[in-house]
Structure formats: structure tokens, C-alpha cells
XYZ file of C-alpha atoms in Angstrom:
361
model
C 130.897 103.200 83.576
C 134.101 103.645 85.563
C 132.543 103.545 89.033
C 132.896 101.071 91.888
C 130.225 100.078 94.419
C 131.676 102.542 96.938
C 131.389 105.391 94.408
C 127.712 104.565 93.879
C 127.070 104.365 97.619
C 128.745 107.713 98.377
C 127.067 109.524 95.464
C 123.605 108.192 96.372
C 123.965 109.045 100.065
C 125.272 112.542 99.303
C 122.361 113.334 96.993
C 119.718 111.907 99.317
C 120.997 113.767 102.383
C 120.734 117.159 100.680
C 117.362 116.491 99.077
C 115.852 115.178 102.320
C 116.321 118.528 104.042
C 115.004 120.495 101.064
C 111.931 118.371 100.286
C 110.932 117.287 103.804
C 108.443 120.143 104.484
C 106.501 119.203 101.333
C 106.385 115.592 102.477
C 105.016 116.697 105.858
C 102.259 118.722 104.181
C 101.375 115.750 101.966
C 101.123 113.431 104.975
C 98.844 115.849 106.822
C 96.583 116.353 103.819
C 96.299 112.584 103.312
C 95.589 111.934 106.986
C 91.983 111.050 107.970
C 92.331 113.807 110.603
C 92.847 116.530 107.979
C 89.308 117.916 108.091
C 89.152 117.727 111.883
C 92.605 118.944 112.906
C 93.724 121.240 110.119
C 90.441 122.962 109.242
C 88.169 125.251 111.204
C 85.039 123.248 112.088
C 82.793 126.311 111.823
C 84.081 128.052 108.679
C 85.853 125.183 106.899
C 88.928 127.367 106.371
C 92.372 125.804 106.588
C 94.094 126.489 109.909
C 97.399 127.569 108.402
C 99.076 128.104 111.766
C 98.474 124.407 112.533
C 99.005 122.961 109.050
C 102.350 124.702 108.542
C 103.657 124.258 112.093
C 106.544 121.859 112.697
C 107.200 120.967 109.055
C 110.498 119.323 110.024
C 109.022 117.075 112.720
C 110.551 113.590 112.398
C 113.228 114.623 109.894
C 116.049 112.945 111.830
C 114.481 109.506 111.512
C 114.817 109.902 107.749
C 118.292 111.429 107.832
C 119.717 108.568 109.884
C 118.432 105.985 107.386
C 119.085 107.981 104.222
C 122.726 106.965 103.851
C 122.223 103.181 104.110
C 118.868 103.191 102.255
C 119.870 105.362 99.301
C 123.265 103.681 99.086
C 121.597 100.268 99.095
C 119.122 101.321 96.409
C 121.649 102.745 93.965
C 124.224 100.021 94.604
C 121.605 97.373 93.866
C 120.064 99.333 90.969
C 123.350 100.031 89.192
C 124.661 96.503 89.821
C 121.537 94.754 88.550
C 121.256 97.141 85.600
C 124.885 96.509 84.654
C 124.475 92.751 85.085
C 121.373 92.765 82.889
C 122.953 94.960 80.204
C 126.343 93.200 80.185
C 124.538 89.865 79.848
C 122.380 90.962 76.928
C 123.103 89.629 73.448
C 123.639 93.149 72.106
C 126.298 93.965 74.729
C 128.022 90.601 74.298
C 128.310 91.205 70.557
C 129.739 94.708 70.976
C 132.259 93.594 73.629
C 133.652 90.897 71.348
C 135.011 93.607 69.108
C 137.293 95.095 71.746
C 138.249 95.234 75.397
C 137.060 97.795 77.885
C 139.297 98.740 80.801
C 137.609 98.533 84.169
C 138.862 98.983 87.727
C 138.689 96.186 90.250
C 135.093 95.940 91.397
C 133.831 98.003 88.450
C 130.233 97.431 87.420
C 131.442 96.715 83.861
C 132.811 93.369 85.041
C 129.439 92.073 86.306
C 127.405 89.708 84.113
C 125.213 86.601 84.179
C 126.496 83.167 83.097
C 124.050 83.316 80.170
C 122.833 85.910 77.668
C 119.318 87.251 77.158
C 117.418 89.505 74.750
C 115.244 91.528 77.149
C 114.423 95.079 75.987
C 116.078 97.963 77.860
C 112.882 99.213 79.632
C 112.355 95.746 81.129
C 115.971 95.599 82.315
C 115.623 99.015 83.928
C 112.351 97.996 85.590
C 113.919 94.840 87.026
C 116.920 96.790 88.311
C 114.851 99.527 89.952
C 112.476 96.998 91.530
C 115.376 95.030 93.016
C 116.869 98.215 94.442
C 113.529 99.260 95.906
C 112.972 95.946 97.680
C 116.327 96.254 99.441
C 115.896 99.945 100.235
C 112.392 99.534 101.677
C 113.639 97.067 104.274
C 115.874 99.814 105.645
C 113.575 102.803 105.212
C 110.257 101.386 106.481
C 110.873 101.959 110.234
C 111.996 105.524 109.544
C 108.960 106.105 107.329
C 106.586 104.891 110.064
C 108.273 107.077 112.704
C 108.403 110.043 110.360
C 104.770 110.030 109.299
C 103.509 109.589 112.849
C 105.801 112.381 114.064
C 104.532 114.665 111.297
C 101.025 114.361 112.724
C 101.793 115.141 116.382
C 100.169 118.372 117.569
C 100.740 120.467 120.663
C 102.648 123.478 121.930
C 105.903 121.499 122.244
C 105.406 119.228 119.250
C 108.548 120.421 117.453
C 110.773 119.232 120.304
C 108.943 116.148 121.508
C 107.234 114.710 118.415
C 109.811 112.014 117.722
C 110.156 111.190 121.428
C 106.399 110.640 121.709
C 106.276 108.401 118.654
C 109.282 106.300 119.717
C 107.633 105.860 123.130
C 104.590 104.321 121.457
C 106.718 101.653 119.794
C 109.147 100.887 122.614
C 107.310 97.733 123.692
C 106.428 96.595 120.166
C 109.340 97.627 117.895
C 108.398 95.046 115.234
C 105.396 97.229 114.338
C 107.872 99.657 112.791
C 107.957 97.262 109.813
C 104.167 97.017 109.609
C 104.119 99.357 106.630
C 106.715 97.454 104.560
C 104.124 95.805 102.318
C 102.299 99.108 101.797
C 105.554 100.962 101.114
C 106.659 98.284 98.676
C 103.225 98.249 97.011
C 103.606 101.978 96.362
C 107.309 102.088 95.513
C 107.551 99.051 93.234
C 105.086 100.295 90.600
C 106.399 103.814 91.125
C 110.037 102.902 90.439
C 109.132 100.290 87.809
C 107.372 103.083 85.894
C 109.650 105.942 86.865
C 113.122 104.603 86.035
C 112.422 103.111 82.590
C 110.653 106.357 81.722
C 113.556 108.327 83.203
C 116.151 106.389 81.195
C 114.089 106.837 78.013
C 113.596 110.596 78.477
C 117.235 111.103 79.432
C 118.533 109.198 76.399
C 116.163 111.192 74.163
C 117.388 114.505 75.622
C 121.031 113.454 75.330
C 120.655 112.320 71.708
C 118.866 115.552 70.817
C 121.594 117.631 72.448
C 124.324 115.680 70.676
C 122.678 116.284 67.307
C 122.578 119.998 68.059
C 126.206 119.854 69.186
C 127.219 118.177 65.931
C 125.502 120.966 64.016
C 127.345 123.629 66.051
C 130.706 121.910 65.509
C 130.268 122.390 61.771
C 130.163 126.123 62.413
C 133.595 126.069 64.026
C 132.607 126.272 67.724
C 135.183 124.404 69.865
C 133.873 121.377 71.830
C 134.238 121.079 75.611
C 134.169 117.395 76.564
C 134.122 117.795 80.367
C 131.443 120.458 80.266
C 129.341 118.437 77.821
C 129.526 115.339 80.002
C 128.578 117.306 83.109
C 125.593 118.874 81.332
C 124.439 115.483 80.086
C 124.971 113.527 83.290
C 123.812 116.163 85.780
C 121.689 118.746 83.962
C 119.738 116.548 81.546
C 119.456 113.855 84.209
C 117.675 116.340 86.475
C 115.222 117.353 83.758
C 114.452 113.736 82.821
C 114.006 112.803 86.485
C 111.576 115.678 87.083
C 109.437 114.652 84.101
C 109.382 110.935 84.895
C 108.919 111.548 88.624
C 105.886 113.760 88.090
C 104.161 111.174 85.900
C 104.940 108.250 88.225
C 103.934 110.183 91.354
C 100.587 111.170 89.861
C 99.743 107.628 88.774
C 100.674 106.063 92.129
C 99.053 108.655 94.432
C 96.164 106.323 95.475
C 98.657 103.722 96.706
C 100.553 106.460 98.540
C 97.378 107.575 100.345
C 96.665 103.992 101.457
C 100.288 103.597 102.580
C 100.038 106.759 104.663
C 96.862 105.563 106.385
C 98.395 102.169 107.213
C 101.554 103.693 108.639
C 99.612 106.177 110.756
C 97.512 103.335 112.136
C 100.650 101.400 113.141
C 101.279 103.879 115.966
C 97.716 103.516 117.203
C 98.039 99.731 117.193
C 101.215 99.855 119.271
C 99.937 102.364 121.818
C 96.494 100.750 122.236
C 98.136 97.763 123.931
C 99.264 100.045 126.772
C 96.091 101.903 127.736
C 97.366 102.734 131.168
C 100.111 104.940 129.718
C 98.020 106.279 126.857
C 96.036 108.814 128.886
C 99.050 111.005 129.672
C 99.750 111.767 126.003
C 96.265 111.682 124.515
C 96.204 115.434 124.050
C 99.260 115.353 121.816
C 98.558 112.203 119.822
C 98.051 112.481 116.098
C 95.693 109.540 115.718
C 92.123 110.339 116.651
C 89.091 108.108 117.023
C 88.414 108.575 113.297
C 91.546 106.554 112.493
C 90.391 103.727 114.755
C 87.159 103.594 112.800
C 88.533 104.015 109.313
C 91.998 102.457 109.475
C 91.936 99.755 112.116
C 95.164 97.850 112.849
C 95.598 94.703 110.781
C 93.716 95.952 107.723
C 95.011 95.170 104.249
C 95.773 97.518 101.376
C 92.529 96.600 99.633
C 90.345 97.024 102.728
C 91.888 100.409 103.554
C 91.344 101.563 99.977
C 87.747 100.376 100.126
C 87.191 102.289 103.378
C 88.655 105.484 101.908
C 86.271 105.284 98.944
C 83.359 104.532 101.289
C 83.973 107.441 103.665
C 85.636 110.000 101.364
C 84.824 108.967 97.801
C 87.262 108.321 94.955
C 88.699 111.817 95.436
C 89.995 110.635 98.809
C 92.468 108.370 97.020
C 94.069 111.401 95.366
C 94.486 113.582 98.453
C 97.847 115.335 98.402
C 98.411 114.305 94.793
C 99.271 117.797 93.583
C 101.698 118.349 96.459
C 103.257 114.937 95.868
C 103.685 115.479 92.132
C 105.191 118.936 92.707
C 107.716 118.016 95.333
C 108.589 114.768 93.524
C 109.483 116.742 90.411
C 111.728 119.066 92.427
C 113.171 116.444 94.779
C 113.790 113.683 92.225
C 115.179 116.109 89.670
C 117.627 117.510 92.220
C 118.312 114.067 93.694
C 119.358 112.311 90.487
C 121.143 115.416 89.233
C 123.291 115.553 92.382
C 123.766 111.781 92.254
C 125.042 111.824 88.681
C 127.183 114.899 89.372
C 128.805 113.262 92.403
C 129.306 110.021 90.500
C 130.885 111.941 87.601
C 133.288 113.653 90.012
C 134.266 110.381 91.693
C 134.693 108.710 88.307
C 137.041 111.418 87.010
C 139.020 111.404 90.251
C 139.443 107.633 90.033
C 140.540 107.866 86.393
C 143.139 110.521 87.224
C 144.467 108.460 90.128
C 144.737 105.324 87.995
C 145.942 107.230 84.883
C 143.056 106.094 82.699
C 142.060 108.287 79.746
């Protein structure tokens, strides 16, 4: 791989920025469906019908909190992921044996030059799981405050919610900013198994699709059809990457939906915990707050992942743990497929540009 750390950072940030704007409305809908206020706020109490004018209002509330952290968070994830993956692969016994047969040219700072001082024989899925988990741990440190602000802003209701949602939420945390990291454990508990399952599955599906396409290409070449190396690489690295990401993302998102529901409840309760310590200022914004008395009863500040999950089952049944699962699986397939496709496409472009500049074939 002829990419430097800066190439990875730029490609990851570029992909994430575009996908954030496209997928954000689906994320808002998922948050509202998973909220304990869903039945009370977004449904008609008399008929039970969904109040579409309320549910679909302000779908971009809180988007800027995500946008401002997308570049460092996504860059940190992919830089860590690609670096650890390269270190693990370059340090494997299989790679060490193949490299002894010849030299590979690499630019200064290339990921090909990274390796451990010892060799190992870990299987590829384990290496990918370790790499994705390391990237997620770094990324979550950056993204957690934005995630807390975003999910609380998504729940704000009122006639001027679109304009003031983020301002209201930030006001709740101004005296206790450390509570913005209160959902780190929950976010990590969701994302670690999600990425540990998603990326090994993604790499497996992608390699299977690429190998299948190359076999078909070899068959076509026997018929006299001229090959197109640049086009083939772009199809493999962008097109097939998107398909593999959509498949793996859907499976991982479905399996980890219960953890996502618990994470949402904990992050929504963080705002209530911060604002409850300033009761004198709470009355002026009570009409627009997203967290109702139901949250205080069901998701009290300081609760653990297990206790929140137990409360959800107690009040809403096992089905409560899968609220928003269909929405999450759908938008994950679209968002992750587009995300990794754009990431690989951008990385491919930067790689070719670097090769041309350094006159590498």
C-alpha cells in the first residue's frame, strides 16, 4: 500500500464528512425511536398514531457537533486502523517469508515500513479485529462529546428547536463539561464489538468479491477483451469495497442494536444529570427539554450498562432492546457502504498522485 499517514487521514475525513450529511437524518430518527419518550412525544396519546410532523421535524438538529469532530475522529480511526493492520500483517510469519524474496519500494512514512520487533502467526480475521478495535478506542475519545451533544439535540422539541437545539444542550453542560464523556464506556461497549465483527467480515467479503471478479476477468481475457488496470483497481477498491461494507455493516448493526439502544439511553440521561444540578435555571427551558420525567425514572444518572438494559427489559420487554434496529441496519448499509467506498476511492487517488510525483510504477 503506497499511502502515508496523511493520505489515510485526508481520505477518511473526506469520506466521513460527506456521509455525515447524507446519513444524519436516519440517525436522528433512530435516536428518537430508541428514546424512552418515543411513545409520549412522537405518538398521539389518544389514537396511538405516529405524529409525523413531530417525528420528522428538525432531522438535522445537532449535525454541526458531529461535523466538527468528524475530521479528527475519522482520521484518527483510519490512521490507527491502517497502521495497526499493517504492523500486524508485516510482522506475521507469512509476510516475513514473502518479503525475503524481494524488496518493496515504499515512500518515507509508508505503512509498508511498519512492523513489530517479532513475528507472529495470528490469522487475518484476528489481526483485522485488533486493528479495528484499536482505531475505535482512539476515535471514541474524540467523538463521545459530539455524540452526547448530538443525541440530546436530536430530542429537543419546540417551535424554534431547529435554531436553538444545540444552544440549549450546550447550556446544560456549561457548568459540568466532563459529563460530555459520560457515554464513552457505552459508546465503546457498542462500537468495539460492532467494529470487531464488522471489519473482519468486511475484509473477508471484499476479498471474496475481488477474487471472484478476478476469476471472471481472467476468463474474459481469454476471449480477447483488453484489460484496463486503472479501471479494474478503481472498481475493486471503491465499488466492491462499498458492497462488502454494506453487507458487513448490516449484519454488525443488527447484532449490536441492543447495545446501541442502551448507549442512546445513557447519553440522553447525561443531559438530565447535568441540568438537574442547576434547578434554578431549569424552569425557563423545561418546555423545550427532550428528557421527560420518564427518563428520570428509567435511566437515572450514574446507572451502568447492565442496569439500564435490565430496566429496558422490565419496562418495555425484550423488544425494547431492538427499537430502531431496522432503521439502524438500513442506514448503516447505505452510510458504511458509501463511507468506505469514498474512503478507498480517495485513498486510491492520493496513492496514484503520489506515485506519479515520485515516478513510481
